[in-house]
Coordinates of C-alpha atoms in Angstrom, one line a residue:
M1 CA 1.8 14.1 -16.5
Y2 CA -1.5 12.8 -15.4
N3 CA -5.2 13.9 -16.0
F4 CA -7.9 16.0 -16.7
S5 CA -11.3 17.2 -15.7
G6 CA -14.0 19.3 -17.3
G7 CA -17.8 20.0 -16.2
I8 CA -18.7 16.5 -15.5
R9 CA -18.2 14.4 -12.3
P10 CA -16.0 12.2 -10.7
P11 CA -16.1 8.1 -10.6
G12 CA -14.3 6.6 -7.7
S13 CA -11.5 4.1 -6.4
L14 CA -11.6 2.2 -3.5
Q15 CA -9.0 1.0 -0.9
I16 CA -9.9 -1.1 1.6
M17 CA -13.0 0.8 2.5
L18 CA -11.6 4.0 0.9
F19 CA -13.6 4.8 -2.4
L20 CA -11.7 7.5 -4.9
A21 CA -13.8 9.2 -8.0
S22 CA -11.4 10.6 -10.7
H23 CA -12.2 12.3 -14.0
F24 CA -9.5 12.8 -16.6
Y25 CA -9.9 15.2 -19.2
T26 CA -7.6 15.7 -22.1
G27 CA -7.6 17.7 -25.0
V28 CA -5.1 17.3 -27.9
S29 CA -4.3 19.8 -31.0
Q30 CA -3.1 18.2 -34.5
V31 CA -2.8 14.8 -33.6
P32 CA -4.2 12.7 -36.4
N33 CA -6.6 10.0 -36.3
F34 CA -7.5 10.6 -32.6
P35 CA -10.1 12.7 -30.7
E36 CA -9.2 16.0 -29.8
F37 CA -10.8 15.9 -26.5
V38 CA -11.6 12.7 -24.1
I39 CA -13.3 12.4 -20.7
V40 CA -12.5 9.3 -18.8
G41 CA -14.3 8.7 -15.3
L42 CA -12.9 6.1 -13.0
M43 CA -13.7 4.5 -10.0
D44 CA -11.1 2.4 -8.5
E45 CA -9.2 2.7 -11.3
L46 CA -12.6 1.2 -13.3
Q47 CA -13.8 3.3 -16.0
V48 CA -17.4 4.0 -15.3
E49 CA -18.0 6.9 -17.7
H50 CA -16.9 8.0 -21.0
Y51 CA -17.0 11.1 -23.9
D52 CA -14.9 11.8 -26.7
S53 CA -15.1 14.4 -29.4
N54 CA -15.6 12.1 -31.8
T55 CA -18.9 10.4 -30.5
R56 CA -20.0 13.7 -28.9
R57 CA -21.9 11.6 -26.3
Y58 CA -21.2 11.2 -22.5
V59 CA -22.2 7.3 -22.0
P60 CA -22.0 4.9 -19.1
K61 CA -19.2 1.9 -19.2
Q62 CA -20.5 -0.2 -16.7
D63 CA -24.1 -1.7 -16.8
W64 CA -24.6 -0.2 -13.1
A65 CA -23.3 3.0 -13.8
N66 CA -26.4 3.7 -15.9
R67 CA -28.6 3.3 -12.7
M68 CA -27.6 7.1 -12.6
T69 CA -31.0 7.8 -14.6
E70 CA -32.9 6.2 -11.5
D71 CA -33.1 9.7 -9.8
D72 CA -32.2 11.8 -12.6
Q73 CA -33.7 10.6 -16.3
T74 CA -31.5 13.4 -17.9
Y75 CA -28.4 12.6 -16.2
W76 CA -26.4 11.5 -19.8
D77 CA -27.9 13.9 -21.8
R78 CA -27.0 16.9 -19.3
Y79 CA -23.6 15.7 -19.0
T80 CA -23.6 15.4 -22.9
Q81 CA -24.1 19.0 -23.1
I82 CA -21.7 19.7 -20.3
A83 CA -19.1 18.0 -22.1
R84 CA -19.4 19.7 -25.5
G85 CA -19.3 22.8 -23.6
T86 CA -15.8 22.0 -21.8
Q87 CA -14.6 20.5 -25.0
Q88 CA -14.6 23.9 -26.5
W89 CA -13.1 25.5 -23.4
F90 CA -10.3 23.0 -23.5
K91 CA -9.8 24.1 -27.1
G92 CA -9.3 27.7 -26.0
N93 CA -7.1 26.7 -22.9
I94 CA -5.0 24.9 -25.2
E95 CA -4.1 28.4 -27.6
I96 CA -4.1 30.3 -24.0
V97 CA -1.3 28.2 -22.8
K98 CA 0.8 27.9 -26.1
Q99 CA 1.0 31.7 -25.8
R100 CA 2.0 31.7 -22.4
L101 CA 4.9 29.4 -23.0
N102 CA 5.6 31.1 -26.7
Q103 CA 4.6 27.8 -28.7
T104 CA 3.1 27.6 -32.0
G105 CA 2.5 24.8 -34.1
G106 CA 2.8 21.0 -33.7
V107 CA 1.4 18.6 -31.3
H108 CA 0.1 19.8 -28.2
V109 CA -1.6 18.0 -25.3
Y110 CA -3.7 19.9 -22.2
Q111 CA -5.1 17.5 -19.3
W112 CA -7.0 18.2 -16.5
M113 CA -7.7 15.3 -13.3
Y114 CA -9.6 15.9 -10.2
G115 CA -11.5 13.9 -8.1
C116 CA -12.2 13.0 -4.3
E117 CA -11.5 10.5 -1.7
W118 CA -14.2 9.0 0.8
D119 CA -13.8 6.6 3.8
D120 CA -16.8 4.2 3.7
E121 CA -16.4 3.5 7.2
T122 CA -16.0 6.5 8.9
D123 CA -17.9 8.5 6.4
E124 CA -15.2 11.0 6.3
V125 CA -13.7 13.1 3.1
V126 CA -10.1 11.9 3.3
N127 CA -9.2 14.0 0.0
G128 CA -9.8 16.3 -2.9
Y129 CA -7.7 17.2 -5.8
W130 CA -7.3 19.3 -9.0
Q131 CA -4.3 19.4 -11.2
D132 CA -3.8 20.2 -14.7
G133 CA -1.0 20.2 -17.1
F134 CA 0.4 20.8 -20.7
D135 CA 2.6 18.7 -22.8
G136 CA 3.5 16.3 -20.0
E137 CA 4.5 19.0 -17.5
D138 CA 2.3 19.9 -14.2
F139 CA 0.8 23.6 -14.9
L140 CA -1.3 24.3 -11.7
V141 CA -2.1 21.9 -8.6
L142 CA -4.8 22.9 -6.2
D143 CA -4.0 22.4 -2.6
L144 CA -7.3 22.2 -1.0
K145 CA -5.9 22.0 2.7
T146 CA -4.4 25.5 2.3
E147 CA -6.6 26.8 -0.2
T148 CA -3.8 28.0 -2.4
W149 CA -2.4 27.2 -6.1
I150 CA 0.8 25.6 -6.7
A151 CA 2.5 27.0 -10.1
P152 CA 5.1 24.6 -11.1
V153 CA 6.1 26.7 -14.0
Q154 CA 6.7 30.5 -14.4
Q155 CA 4.1 30.8 -16.9
A156 CA 1.5 29.4 -14.5
V157 CA 1.9 32.3 -12.2
P158 CA -0.2 34.9 -13.2
T159 CA -2.9 32.4 -13.3
K160 CA -2.4 31.5 -9.6
Q161 CA -2.0 35.0 -8.5
Q162 CA -5.6 35.7 -10.1
W163 CA -7.3 32.5 -9.0
E164 CA -5.9 32.9 -5.4
N165 CA -7.5 36.6 -5.3
D166 CA -10.9 34.9 -6.2
K167 CA -11.9 33.5 -2.9
A168 CA -15.2 33.1 -3.9
M169 CA -13.9 30.5 -6.7
L170 CA -11.8 28.7 -4.0
A171 CA -15.0 28.2 -1.8
R172 CA -16.9 26.8 -4.6
Y173 CA -14.3 24.3 -5.2
K174 CA -13.8 23.5 -1.7
H175 CA -17.4 22.8 -1.4
Y176 CA -17.6 20.8 -4.6
Y177 CA -14.6 18.3 -3.5
T178 CA -15.9 17.8 -0.1
T179 CA -19.6 17.8 -0.6
E180 CA -20.8 17.4 -4.2
C181 CA -18.0 15.1 -5.4
V182 CA -18.3 13.0 -2.5
D183 CA -22.3 13.1 -3.0
W184 CA -21.7 11.6 -6.4
L185 CA -19.2 9.3 -5.5
K186 CA -21.6 7.6 -2.8
K187 CA -24.3 7.2 -5.2
Y188 CA -21.9 5.1 -7.4
V189 CA -20.6 3.1 -4.6
E190 CA -24.1 2.4 -4.1
F191 CA -24.9 1.0 -7.4
G192 CA -21.6 -0.6 -8.0
R193 CA -20.8 -2.3 -4.5
S194 CA -20.6 -5.5 -5.9
S195 CA -18.4 -5.1 -8.6
L196 CA -16.1 -2.6 -6.8
M197 CA -15.8 -4.6 -3.5
R198 CA -15.2 -8.0 -5.6
K199 CA -11.6 -10.0 -5.4
D200 CA -10.4 -11.8 -8.2
L201 CA -7.1 -13.8 -7.9
P202 CA -4.9 -13.9 -10.9
S203 CA -3.7 -16.8 -13.4
V204 CA 0.4 -16.8 -12.7
S205 CA 2.8 -17.8 -15.0
L206 CA 6.6 -18.0 -15.8
L207 CA 7.5 -16.6 -18.8
Q208 CA 11.3 -16.5 -20.4
K209 CA 12.1 -15.1 -23.9
T210 CA 15.5 -17.0 -24.4
P211 CA 17.8 -19.1 -21.8
S212 CA 19.8 -16.1 -21.1
S213 CA 16.9 -13.5 -20.4
P214 CA 15.5 -13.0 -16.8
L215 CA 12.5 -14.8 -15.9
T216 CA 9.4 -13.2 -15.9
C217 CA 6.4 -13.8 -13.2
H218 CA 3.5 -12.7 -15.0
A219 CA 0.1 -12.4 -12.9
T220 CA -3.2 -11.3 -14.7
G221 CA -6.7 -10.9 -14.2
F222 CA -6.6 -10.0 -10.7
Y223 CA -8.7 -7.3 -9.1
P224 CA -8.6 -4.6 -7.4
D225 CA -5.1 -3.2 -8.1
R226 CA -4.3 -3.1 -4.4
A227 CA -2.0 -6.1 -4.9
D228 CA 1.8 -7.2 -4.9
L229 CA 3.7 -9.5 -6.6
F230 CA 7.6 -10.4 -5.8
W231 CA 10.0 -13.3 -5.7
K232 CA 11.1 -15.0 -2.7
K233 CA 14.0 -17.5 -1.5
D234 CA 12.8 -20.2 1.2
E235 CA 10.4 -17.5 3.1
E236 CA 12.4 -14.5 2.3
E237 CA 11.3 -11.8 -0.1
L238 CA 14.1 -11.0 -2.7
H239 CA 14.8 -7.4 -3.3
E240 CA 18.2 -7.9 -5.3
D241 CA 18.3 -9.1 -8.9
V242 CA 14.7 -8.7 -9.3
V243 CA 12.9 -5.8 -11.5
K244 CA 9.1 -5.1 -10.7
G245 CA 6.8 -3.7 -13.2
E246 CA 3.7 -1.5 -12.5
I247 CA 0.6 -2.4 -12.6
L248 CA -1.3 -2.3 -15.6
P249 CA -5.4 -2.5 -16.8
N250 CA -6.4 -5.1 -18.8
H251 CA -9.5 -4.4 -21.5
D252 CA -11.8 -6.2 -19.0
G253 CA -11.4 -4.1 -16.0
S254 CA -9.0 -6.5 -14.0
F255 CA -5.1 -5.7 -13.8
Q256 CA -2.1 -7.4 -14.5
M257 CA 1.7 -7.0 -13.5
S258 CA 5.2 -9.0 -13.7
V259 CA 8.7 -9.3 -11.8
D260 CA 11.5 -10.4 -13.3
L261 CA 14.4 -12.5 -11.8
D262 CA 17.9 -12.9 -12.7
L263 CA 18.7 -16.5 -13.2
S264 CA 22.4 -16.0 -14.3
G265 CA 23.8 -16.7 -10.5
L266 CA 21.3 -19.3 -9.7
K267 CA 22.3 -23.1 -8.9
D268 CA 20.6 -25.7 -10.3
E269 CA 20.1 -27.3 -6.9
D270 CA 18.5 -24.1 -5.7
W271 CA 15.8 -23.7 -7.9
G272 CA 13.1 -25.4 -5.6
R273 CA 13.5 -22.7 -3.1
Y274 CA 12.6 -20.0 -5.1
S275 CA 8.9 -19.2 -5.9
C276 CA 6.7 -16.1 -7.1
V277 CA 4.2 -14.9 -4.9
F278 CA 1.3 -12.7 -5.9
H279 CA -0.6 -11.1 -2.8
L280 CA -4.2 -9.4 -2.9
A281 CA -4.9 -6.7 -0.3
G282 CA -7.0 -8.5 2.2
G283 CA -4.6 -11.5 2.5
Q284 CA -5.4 -14.0 -0.3
E285 CA -2.2 -15.0 -2.2
V286 CA -1.1 -17.3 -4.9
S287 CA 2.3 -19.1 -4.9
K288 CA 4.2 -20.6 -7.9
R289 CA 7.2 -22.6 -7.1
L290 CA 10.3 -22.2 -9.7
D291 CA 10.1 -25.3 -12.1
K292 CA 11.8 -25.5 -15.2
R293 CA 8.9 -27.4 -16.4
D294 CA 6.4 -24.7 -16.0
I295 CA 8.5 -22.1 -17.8
R296 CA 6.8 -21.2 -20.9
T297 CA 9.1 -19.8 -23.5
N298 CA 9.6 -19.5 -27.5
W299 CA 13.1 -21.0 -28.1
K300 CA 12.8 -24.9 -29.2
T301 CA 13.9 -27.5 -26.2
N302 CA 16.5 -29.9 -26.2
D303 CA 14.0 -32.4 -27.7
G304 CA 13.1 -30.5 -30.4
G305 CA 9.8 -29.6 -29.5
I306 CA 8.6 -25.9 -29.7
A307 CA 7.6 -24.6 -26.3
V308 CA 4.7 -22.2 -25.8
L309 CA 4.8 -18.9 -27.2
A310 CA 4.1 -16.4 -24.3
V311 CA 2.5 -13.3 -25.1
I312 CA 1.9 -10.5 -22.5
G313 CA -0.6 -8.0 -23.7
C314 CA -0.4 -4.6 -21.6
I315 CA -3.5 -2.7 -22.3
I316 CA -2.2 1.1 -21.6
G317 CA -5.2 3.2 -20.6
F318 CA -5.4 6.5 -21.9
F319 CA -4.0 8.4 -19.5
V320 CA -6.2 11.0 -18.2
Y321 CA -7.4 10.7 -15.0
K322 CA -8.7 12.1 -11.8
K323 CA -11.5 13.4 -10.6
K324 CA -14.4 15.4 -10.2
H325 CA -17.7 17.6 -10.9
P326 CA -21.6 17.2 -10.1
K327 CA -24.0 19.8 -10.7
G328 CA -23.7 20.6 -14.5
K329 CA -21.6 23.6 -13.8
D330 CA -18.0 23.8 -14.5
P331 CA -15.9 24.8 -11.7
H332 CA -13.0 25.7 -14.1
Q333 CA -12.5 29.4 -15.4
D334 CA -10.2 30.5 -18.4
H335 CA -6.6 30.7 -17.4

């Protein structure tokens, strides 16, 4: 599924000159040792704001995000209060949706994501979005262009009908996503432009578990996440005998990804014709030619030496993403 939102505002994501603000809200029930409510604010996949039910504080996650207090000294305190109210709202909504779906006890997850996308060059609002879901399945989605709600499951139809009849609420949402959300996004872009616009190339390694395993090309430490990693033979990109992984976040805000190559049909004399290429948006590249001497592995070599144990750390961010809200007013209403 995806994400959530509550009564806070969005962070952003940038693509070339597009910036995306996203907020993800997650409420859970009966999950031991885990906060029952979490908000994650993102800009260009970079976490900038955070709240959870254990700390009960809405806080910045980037130094430059704290500049929001320059124009509003009560910013973090105000959104802390909003987040606490949204936490209670989420708790009630979990029970409502459970009743709609005829479910009782057990572990349940309610998520909401919202946000907006803005073109820094044209100053146009590219998109605004809202989605919520329950236990990994979509529940309601707002189509901002048609000003209608999409109900992927039958149990959401009553809410869809009720909300579509509330034209004033739809007007508020449209105003928020096309105006207030974008104003908030622009402010963060102003404060964090140097970080958001930076381009970091990765370190690229060749990894293999066993002699019969696929060869993994692993790139880590790059930013932003608008990148590609692929194998090529001579100057031609390979699409067969390769398996590409997803781009994953690292703990420091950078990203990592990998792509596997099946070596079973590869002739020794052809190894030098293969290379792994990392391409970052904007044209920068890192290329690593296939060479047995560069492969890091964890099996013993023929001369008895022990090769380096390759460990790929995949940091999985708490999936609660997407977008929205500014003025301290929760646009959501009970289902």
